[in-house]
mmCIF file of C-alpha atoms and ligand atoms in Angstrom:
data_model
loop_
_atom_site.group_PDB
_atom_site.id
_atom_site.type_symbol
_atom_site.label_atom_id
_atom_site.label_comp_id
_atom_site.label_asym_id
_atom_site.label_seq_id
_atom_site.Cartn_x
_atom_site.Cartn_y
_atom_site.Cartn_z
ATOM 1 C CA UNK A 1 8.670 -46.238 23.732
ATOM 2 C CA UNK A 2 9.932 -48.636 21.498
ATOM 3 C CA UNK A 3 10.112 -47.943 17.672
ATOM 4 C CA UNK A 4 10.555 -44.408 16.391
ATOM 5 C CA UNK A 5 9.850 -43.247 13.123
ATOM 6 C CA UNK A 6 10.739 -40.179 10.590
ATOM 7 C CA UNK A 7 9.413 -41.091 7.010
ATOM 8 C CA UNK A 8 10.658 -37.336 5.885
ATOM 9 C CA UNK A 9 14.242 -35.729 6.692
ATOM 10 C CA UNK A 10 16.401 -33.851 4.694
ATOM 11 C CA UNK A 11 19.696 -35.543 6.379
ATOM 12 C CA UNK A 12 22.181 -33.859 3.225
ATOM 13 C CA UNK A 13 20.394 -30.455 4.552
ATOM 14 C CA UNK A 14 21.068 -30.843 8.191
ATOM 15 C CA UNK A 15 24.081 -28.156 9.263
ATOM 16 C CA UNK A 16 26.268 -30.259 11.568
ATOM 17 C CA UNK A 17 27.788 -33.685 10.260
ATOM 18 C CA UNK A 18 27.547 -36.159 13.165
ATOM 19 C CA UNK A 19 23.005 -36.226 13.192
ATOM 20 C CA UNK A 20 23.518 -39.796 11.022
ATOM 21 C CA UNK A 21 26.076 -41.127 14.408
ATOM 22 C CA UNK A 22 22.491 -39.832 16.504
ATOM 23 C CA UNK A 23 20.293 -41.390 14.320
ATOM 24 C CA UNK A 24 21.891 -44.761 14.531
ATOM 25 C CA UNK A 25 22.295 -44.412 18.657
ATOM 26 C CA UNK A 26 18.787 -43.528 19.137
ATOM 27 C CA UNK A 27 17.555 -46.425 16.485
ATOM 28 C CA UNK A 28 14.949 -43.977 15.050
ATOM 29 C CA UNK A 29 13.703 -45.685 11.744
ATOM 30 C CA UNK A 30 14.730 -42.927 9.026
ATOM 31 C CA UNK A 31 13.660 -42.281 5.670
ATOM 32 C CA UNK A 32 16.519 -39.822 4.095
ATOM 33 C CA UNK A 33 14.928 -37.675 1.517
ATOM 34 C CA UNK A 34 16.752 -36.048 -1.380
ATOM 35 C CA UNK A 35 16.060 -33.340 -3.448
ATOM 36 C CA UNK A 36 17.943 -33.906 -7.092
ATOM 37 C CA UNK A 37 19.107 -37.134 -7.887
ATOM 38 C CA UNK A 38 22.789 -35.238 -8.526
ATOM 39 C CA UNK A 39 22.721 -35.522 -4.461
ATOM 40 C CA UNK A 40 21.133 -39.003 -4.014
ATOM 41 C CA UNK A 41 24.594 -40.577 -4.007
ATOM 42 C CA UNK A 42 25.887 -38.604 -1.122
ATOM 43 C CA UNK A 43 23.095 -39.749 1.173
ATOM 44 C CA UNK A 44 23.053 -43.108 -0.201
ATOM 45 C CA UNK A 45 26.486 -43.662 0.777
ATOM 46 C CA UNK A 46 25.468 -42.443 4.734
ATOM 47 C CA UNK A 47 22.593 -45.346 4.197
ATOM 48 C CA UNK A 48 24.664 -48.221 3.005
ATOM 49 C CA UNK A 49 26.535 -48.304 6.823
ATOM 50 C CA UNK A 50 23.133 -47.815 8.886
ATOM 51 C CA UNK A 51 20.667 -49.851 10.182
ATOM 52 C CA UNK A 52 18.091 -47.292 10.618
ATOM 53 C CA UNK A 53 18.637 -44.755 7.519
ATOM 54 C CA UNK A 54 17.136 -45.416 4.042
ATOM 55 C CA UNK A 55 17.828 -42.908 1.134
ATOM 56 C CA UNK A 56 15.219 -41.841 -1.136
ATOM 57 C CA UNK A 57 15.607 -41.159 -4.397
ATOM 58 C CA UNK A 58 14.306 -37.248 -5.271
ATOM 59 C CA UNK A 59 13.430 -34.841 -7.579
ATOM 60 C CA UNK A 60 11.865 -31.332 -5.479
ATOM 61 C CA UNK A 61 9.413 -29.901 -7.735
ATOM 62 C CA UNK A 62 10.699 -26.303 -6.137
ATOM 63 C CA UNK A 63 13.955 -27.696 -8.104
ATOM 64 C CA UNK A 64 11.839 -28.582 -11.636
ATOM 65 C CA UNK A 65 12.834 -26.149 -14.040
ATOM 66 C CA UNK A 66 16.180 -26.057 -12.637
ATOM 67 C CA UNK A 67 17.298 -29.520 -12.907
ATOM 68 C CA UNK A 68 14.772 -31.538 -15.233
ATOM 69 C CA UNK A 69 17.459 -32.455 -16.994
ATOM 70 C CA UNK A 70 18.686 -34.745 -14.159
ATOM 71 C CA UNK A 71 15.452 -36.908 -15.037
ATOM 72 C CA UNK A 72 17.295 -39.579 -16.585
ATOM 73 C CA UNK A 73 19.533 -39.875 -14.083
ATOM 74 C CA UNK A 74 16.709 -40.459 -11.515
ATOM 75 C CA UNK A 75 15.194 -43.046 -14.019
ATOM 76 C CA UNK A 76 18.399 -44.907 -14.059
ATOM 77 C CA UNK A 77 19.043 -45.077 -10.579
ATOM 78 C CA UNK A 78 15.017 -45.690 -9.426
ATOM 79 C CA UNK A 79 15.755 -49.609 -9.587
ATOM 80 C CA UNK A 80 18.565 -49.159 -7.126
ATOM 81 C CA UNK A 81 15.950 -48.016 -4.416
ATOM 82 C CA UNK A 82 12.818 -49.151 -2.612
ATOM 83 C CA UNK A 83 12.293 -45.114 -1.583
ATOM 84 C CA UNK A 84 11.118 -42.324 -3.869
ATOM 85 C CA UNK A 85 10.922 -38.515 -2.335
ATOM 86 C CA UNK A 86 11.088 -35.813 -1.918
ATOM 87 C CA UNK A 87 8.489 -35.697 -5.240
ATOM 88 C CA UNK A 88 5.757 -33.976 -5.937
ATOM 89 C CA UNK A 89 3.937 -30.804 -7.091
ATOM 90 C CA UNK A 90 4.020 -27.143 -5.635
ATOM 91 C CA UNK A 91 1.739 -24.201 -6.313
ATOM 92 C CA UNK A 92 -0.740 -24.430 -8.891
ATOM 93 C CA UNK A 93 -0.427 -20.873 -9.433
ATOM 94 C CA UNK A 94 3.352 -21.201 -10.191
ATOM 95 C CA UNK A 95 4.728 -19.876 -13.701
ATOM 96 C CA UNK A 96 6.593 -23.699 -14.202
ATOM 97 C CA UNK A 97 3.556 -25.803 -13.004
ATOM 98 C CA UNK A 98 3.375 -27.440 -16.258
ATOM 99 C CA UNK A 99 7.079 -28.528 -16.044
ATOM 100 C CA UNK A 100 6.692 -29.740 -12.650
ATOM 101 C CA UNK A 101 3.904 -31.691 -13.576
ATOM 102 C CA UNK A 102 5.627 -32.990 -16.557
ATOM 103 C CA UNK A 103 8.116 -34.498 -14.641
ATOM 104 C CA UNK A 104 6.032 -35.891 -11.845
ATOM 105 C CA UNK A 105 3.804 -37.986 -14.556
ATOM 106 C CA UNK A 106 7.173 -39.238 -15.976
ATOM 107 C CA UNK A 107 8.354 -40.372 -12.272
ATOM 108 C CA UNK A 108 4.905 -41.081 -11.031
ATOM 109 C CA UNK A 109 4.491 -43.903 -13.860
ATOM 110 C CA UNK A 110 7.723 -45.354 -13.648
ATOM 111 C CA UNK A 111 7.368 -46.235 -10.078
ATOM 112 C CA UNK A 112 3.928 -47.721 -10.994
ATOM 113 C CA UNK A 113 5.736 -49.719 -13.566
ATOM 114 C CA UNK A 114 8.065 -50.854 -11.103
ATOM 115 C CA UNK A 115 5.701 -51.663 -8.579
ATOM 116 C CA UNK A 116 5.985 -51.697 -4.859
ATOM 117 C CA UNK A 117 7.964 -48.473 -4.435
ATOM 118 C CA UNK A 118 7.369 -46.154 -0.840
ATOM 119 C CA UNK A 119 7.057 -42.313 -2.046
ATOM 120 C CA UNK A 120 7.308 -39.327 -0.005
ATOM 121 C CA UNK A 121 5.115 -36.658 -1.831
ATOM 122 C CA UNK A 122 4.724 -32.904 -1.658
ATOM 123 C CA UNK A 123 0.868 -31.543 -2.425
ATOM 124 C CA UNK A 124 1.596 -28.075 -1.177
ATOM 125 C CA UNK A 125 -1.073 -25.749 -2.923
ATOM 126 C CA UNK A 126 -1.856 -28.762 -5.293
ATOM 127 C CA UNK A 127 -3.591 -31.463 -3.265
ATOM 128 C CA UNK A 128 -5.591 -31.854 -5.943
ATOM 129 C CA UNK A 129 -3.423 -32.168 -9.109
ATOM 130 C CA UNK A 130 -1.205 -34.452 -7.056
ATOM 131 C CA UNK A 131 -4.029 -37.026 -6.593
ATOM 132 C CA UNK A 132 -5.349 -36.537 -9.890
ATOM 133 C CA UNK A 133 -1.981 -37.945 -11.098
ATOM 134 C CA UNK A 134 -1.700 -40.836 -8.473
ATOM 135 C CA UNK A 135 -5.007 -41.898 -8.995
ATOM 136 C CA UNK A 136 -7.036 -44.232 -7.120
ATOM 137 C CA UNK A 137 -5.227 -47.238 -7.916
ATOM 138 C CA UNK A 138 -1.725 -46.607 -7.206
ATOM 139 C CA UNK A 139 0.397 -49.982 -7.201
ATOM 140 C CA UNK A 140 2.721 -49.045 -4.206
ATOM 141 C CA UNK A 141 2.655 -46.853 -1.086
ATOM 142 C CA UNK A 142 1.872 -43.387 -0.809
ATOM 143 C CA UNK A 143 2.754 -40.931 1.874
ATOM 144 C CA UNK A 144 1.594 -37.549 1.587
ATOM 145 C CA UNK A 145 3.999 -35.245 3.131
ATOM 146 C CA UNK A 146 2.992 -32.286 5.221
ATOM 147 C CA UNK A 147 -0.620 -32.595 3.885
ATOM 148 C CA UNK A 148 -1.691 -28.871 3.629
ATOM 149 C CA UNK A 149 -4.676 -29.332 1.179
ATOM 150 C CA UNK A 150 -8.758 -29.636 2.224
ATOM 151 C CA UNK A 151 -10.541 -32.302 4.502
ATOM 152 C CA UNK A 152 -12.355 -33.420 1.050
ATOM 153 C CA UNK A 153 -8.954 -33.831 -0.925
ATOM 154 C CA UNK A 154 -7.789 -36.003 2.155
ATOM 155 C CA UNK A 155 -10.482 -37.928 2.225
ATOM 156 C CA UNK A 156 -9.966 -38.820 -1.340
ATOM 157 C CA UNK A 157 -5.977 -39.704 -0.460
ATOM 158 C CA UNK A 158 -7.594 -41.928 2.494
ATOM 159 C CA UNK A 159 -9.838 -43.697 -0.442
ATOM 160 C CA UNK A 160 -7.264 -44.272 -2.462
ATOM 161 C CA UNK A 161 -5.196 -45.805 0.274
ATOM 162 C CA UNK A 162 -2.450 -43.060 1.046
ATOM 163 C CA UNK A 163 -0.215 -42.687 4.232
ATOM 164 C CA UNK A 164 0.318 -39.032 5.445
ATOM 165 C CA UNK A 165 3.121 -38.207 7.476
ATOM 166 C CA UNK A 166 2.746 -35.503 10.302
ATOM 167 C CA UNK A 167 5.048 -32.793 11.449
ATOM 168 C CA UNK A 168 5.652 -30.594 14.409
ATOM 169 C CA UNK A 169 4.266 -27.488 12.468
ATOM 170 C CA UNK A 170 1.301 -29.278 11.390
ATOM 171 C CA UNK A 171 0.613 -30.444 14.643
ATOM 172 C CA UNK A 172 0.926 -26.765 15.957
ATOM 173 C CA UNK A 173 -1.092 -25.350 13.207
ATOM 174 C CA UNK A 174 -4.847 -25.193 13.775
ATOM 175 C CA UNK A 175 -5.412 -25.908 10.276
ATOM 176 C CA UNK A 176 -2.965 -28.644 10.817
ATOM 177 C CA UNK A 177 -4.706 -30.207 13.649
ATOM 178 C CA UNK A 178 -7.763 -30.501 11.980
ATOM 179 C CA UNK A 179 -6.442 -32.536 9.282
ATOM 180 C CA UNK A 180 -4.294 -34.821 11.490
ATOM 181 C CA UNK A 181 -7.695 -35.388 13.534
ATOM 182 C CA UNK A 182 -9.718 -36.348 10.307
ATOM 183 C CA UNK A 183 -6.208 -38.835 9.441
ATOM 184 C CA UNK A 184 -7.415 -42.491 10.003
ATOM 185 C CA UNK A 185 -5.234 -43.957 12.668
ATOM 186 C CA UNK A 186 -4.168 -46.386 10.173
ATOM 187 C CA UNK A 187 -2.772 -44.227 7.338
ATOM 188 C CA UNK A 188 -1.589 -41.515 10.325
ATOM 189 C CA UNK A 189 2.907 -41.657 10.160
ATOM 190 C CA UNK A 190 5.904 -39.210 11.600
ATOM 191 C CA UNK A 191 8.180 -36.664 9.937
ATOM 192 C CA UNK A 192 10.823 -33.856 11.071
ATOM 193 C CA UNK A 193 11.172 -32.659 7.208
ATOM 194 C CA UNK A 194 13.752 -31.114 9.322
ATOM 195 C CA UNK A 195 15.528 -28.756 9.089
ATOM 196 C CA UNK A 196 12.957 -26.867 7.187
ATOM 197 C CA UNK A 197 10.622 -27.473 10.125
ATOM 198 C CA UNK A 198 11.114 -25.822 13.499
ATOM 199 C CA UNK A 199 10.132 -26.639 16.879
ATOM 200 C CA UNK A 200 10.916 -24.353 20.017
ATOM 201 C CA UNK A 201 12.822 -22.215 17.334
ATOM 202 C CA UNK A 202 15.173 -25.427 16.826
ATOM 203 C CA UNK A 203 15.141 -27.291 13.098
ATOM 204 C CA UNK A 204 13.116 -30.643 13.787
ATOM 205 C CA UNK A 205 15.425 -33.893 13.113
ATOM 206 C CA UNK A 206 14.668 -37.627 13.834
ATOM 207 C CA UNK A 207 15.440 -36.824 17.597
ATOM 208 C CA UNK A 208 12.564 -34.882 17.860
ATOM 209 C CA UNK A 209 10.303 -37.546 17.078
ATOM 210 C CA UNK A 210 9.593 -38.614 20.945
ATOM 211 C CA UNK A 211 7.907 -34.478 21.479
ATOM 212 C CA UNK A 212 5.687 -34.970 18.021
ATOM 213 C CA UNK A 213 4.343 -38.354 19.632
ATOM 214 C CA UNK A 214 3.609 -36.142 22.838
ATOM 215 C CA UNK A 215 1.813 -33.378 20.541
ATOM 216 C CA UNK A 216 -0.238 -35.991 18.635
ATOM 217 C CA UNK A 217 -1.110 -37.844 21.556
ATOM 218 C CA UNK A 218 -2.676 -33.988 22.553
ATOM 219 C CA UNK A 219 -4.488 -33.429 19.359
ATOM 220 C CA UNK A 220 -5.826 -37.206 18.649
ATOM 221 C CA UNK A 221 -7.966 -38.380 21.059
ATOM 222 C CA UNK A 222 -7.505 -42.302 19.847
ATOM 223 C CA UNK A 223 -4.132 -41.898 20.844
ATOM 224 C CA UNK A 224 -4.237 -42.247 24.840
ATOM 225 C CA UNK A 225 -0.170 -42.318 25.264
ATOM 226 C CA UNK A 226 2.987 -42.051 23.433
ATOM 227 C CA UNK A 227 3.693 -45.716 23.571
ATOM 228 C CA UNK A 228 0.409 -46.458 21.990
ATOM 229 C CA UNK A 229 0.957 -43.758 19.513
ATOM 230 C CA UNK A 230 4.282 -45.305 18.680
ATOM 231 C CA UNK A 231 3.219 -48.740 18.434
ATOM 232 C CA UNK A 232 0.602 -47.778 15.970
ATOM 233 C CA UNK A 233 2.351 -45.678 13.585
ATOM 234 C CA UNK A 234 5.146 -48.390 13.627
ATOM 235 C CA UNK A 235 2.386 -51.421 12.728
ATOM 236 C CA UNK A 236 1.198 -48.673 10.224
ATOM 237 C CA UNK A 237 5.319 -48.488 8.847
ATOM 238 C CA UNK A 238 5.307 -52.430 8.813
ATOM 239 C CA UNK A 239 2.144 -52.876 6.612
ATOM 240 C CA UNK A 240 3.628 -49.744 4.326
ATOM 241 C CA UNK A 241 7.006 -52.270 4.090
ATOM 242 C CA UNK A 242 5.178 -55.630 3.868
HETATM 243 ZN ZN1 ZN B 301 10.779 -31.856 2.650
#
């Protein structure tokens, strides 16, 4: 197996220092998510020495209410940064939806004004209201995170020429499975979104990349081997870069 990939990790989150000193041996293509821009800094820093660790700028919409008011900090650092997540919405049903969605429009049409930004997104419970405010015609790359939402919503995100990044629970999930089955090869990546996902009771991290290629290579049947796994969701990574 040659190129490994985790568009979705929560390195500032991980409990034990030394993961970035693993990431770098391994050469497992990272992309560092953050969750307020207050903490961006921290894992930017980690970035700036690594060859395989990019930061992404974030704002969690769990985190909305709580810290809009770091908003124009993430505006001023966005030009600093090729990588936007963790964004998104969460919960239609949740008492500070509006907020959220105030501040994903705001950061949603700033990166479209910037043009060519990558951006992890969370649709948890709002598949639909996250597309709605991406639209069709996007100009940059979208990766839905953890896509939870319904085969018709994904087909939309597929239309509209999204990425969606897979995890070890989706891929043990039977909901899951369906949706990473109906994922065009193409627009299929990897994620840990460790350590908030678990695997064997163990929080998922870049190095567990090599057992989610083994899972998908179960549930896809496209996807006759690991190394052919790999190799496609690394051409997919390029073409998201290019
Ligand atoms: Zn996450």
């Amino acid at each position: 197996m040659n190129h490994l990939l985790d568009t979705h990790f929560h390195l500032d989150l991980w409990p034990r220092p030394n993961i970035s000193t693993l990431i770098e041996q391994s050469g497992i293509y990272t992309i560092a998510v953050t969750n307020t821009p207050s903490v961006y800094f921290h894992t930017e820093k980690i970035a700036a020495n690594s060859k395989y660790i990019r930061a992404a700028l974030g704002l969690h919409p769990q985190l909305a209410s709580e810290r809009q008011r770091e908003l124009p900090i993430f505006m001023q650092l966005l030009p600093t940064t090729r990588y936007i997540g963790e964004i998104g919405l969460d919960d239609r049903t949740c008492t500070d939806f509006e907020i959220q969605k105030k501040l994903f429009i705001s950061i949603i049409n700033a990166c479209a004004d910037a043009r060519n930004k990558i951006l992890s997104i969370h649709s948890r419970r709002a598949d639909k209201e996250v597309i709605d405010v991406i639209g069709e015609q996007f100009p940059g790359k979208i990766i839905l995170h953890w896509f939870s939402g319904s085969l018709v919503m994904l087909e939309r995100g597929v239309d509209a020429g999204f990425y969606f990044s897979v995890n070890h629970a989706m891929a043990n999930s039977s909901a899951g499975k369906k949706l990473i089955q109906a994922i065009p090869s193409d627009r299929l990546l990897t994620e840990s979104d460790g350590p908030f996902v678990e695997s064997s009771r163990q929080p998922c991290s870049p190095l567990s990349m090599p057992s989610l290629l083994q899972t998908l290579v179960s549930v896809r049947n496209d996807l006759e081997n690991e190394v052919i796994a790999s190799n496609q969701i690394f051409a997919n990574f390029r073409r998201i870069l290019s």
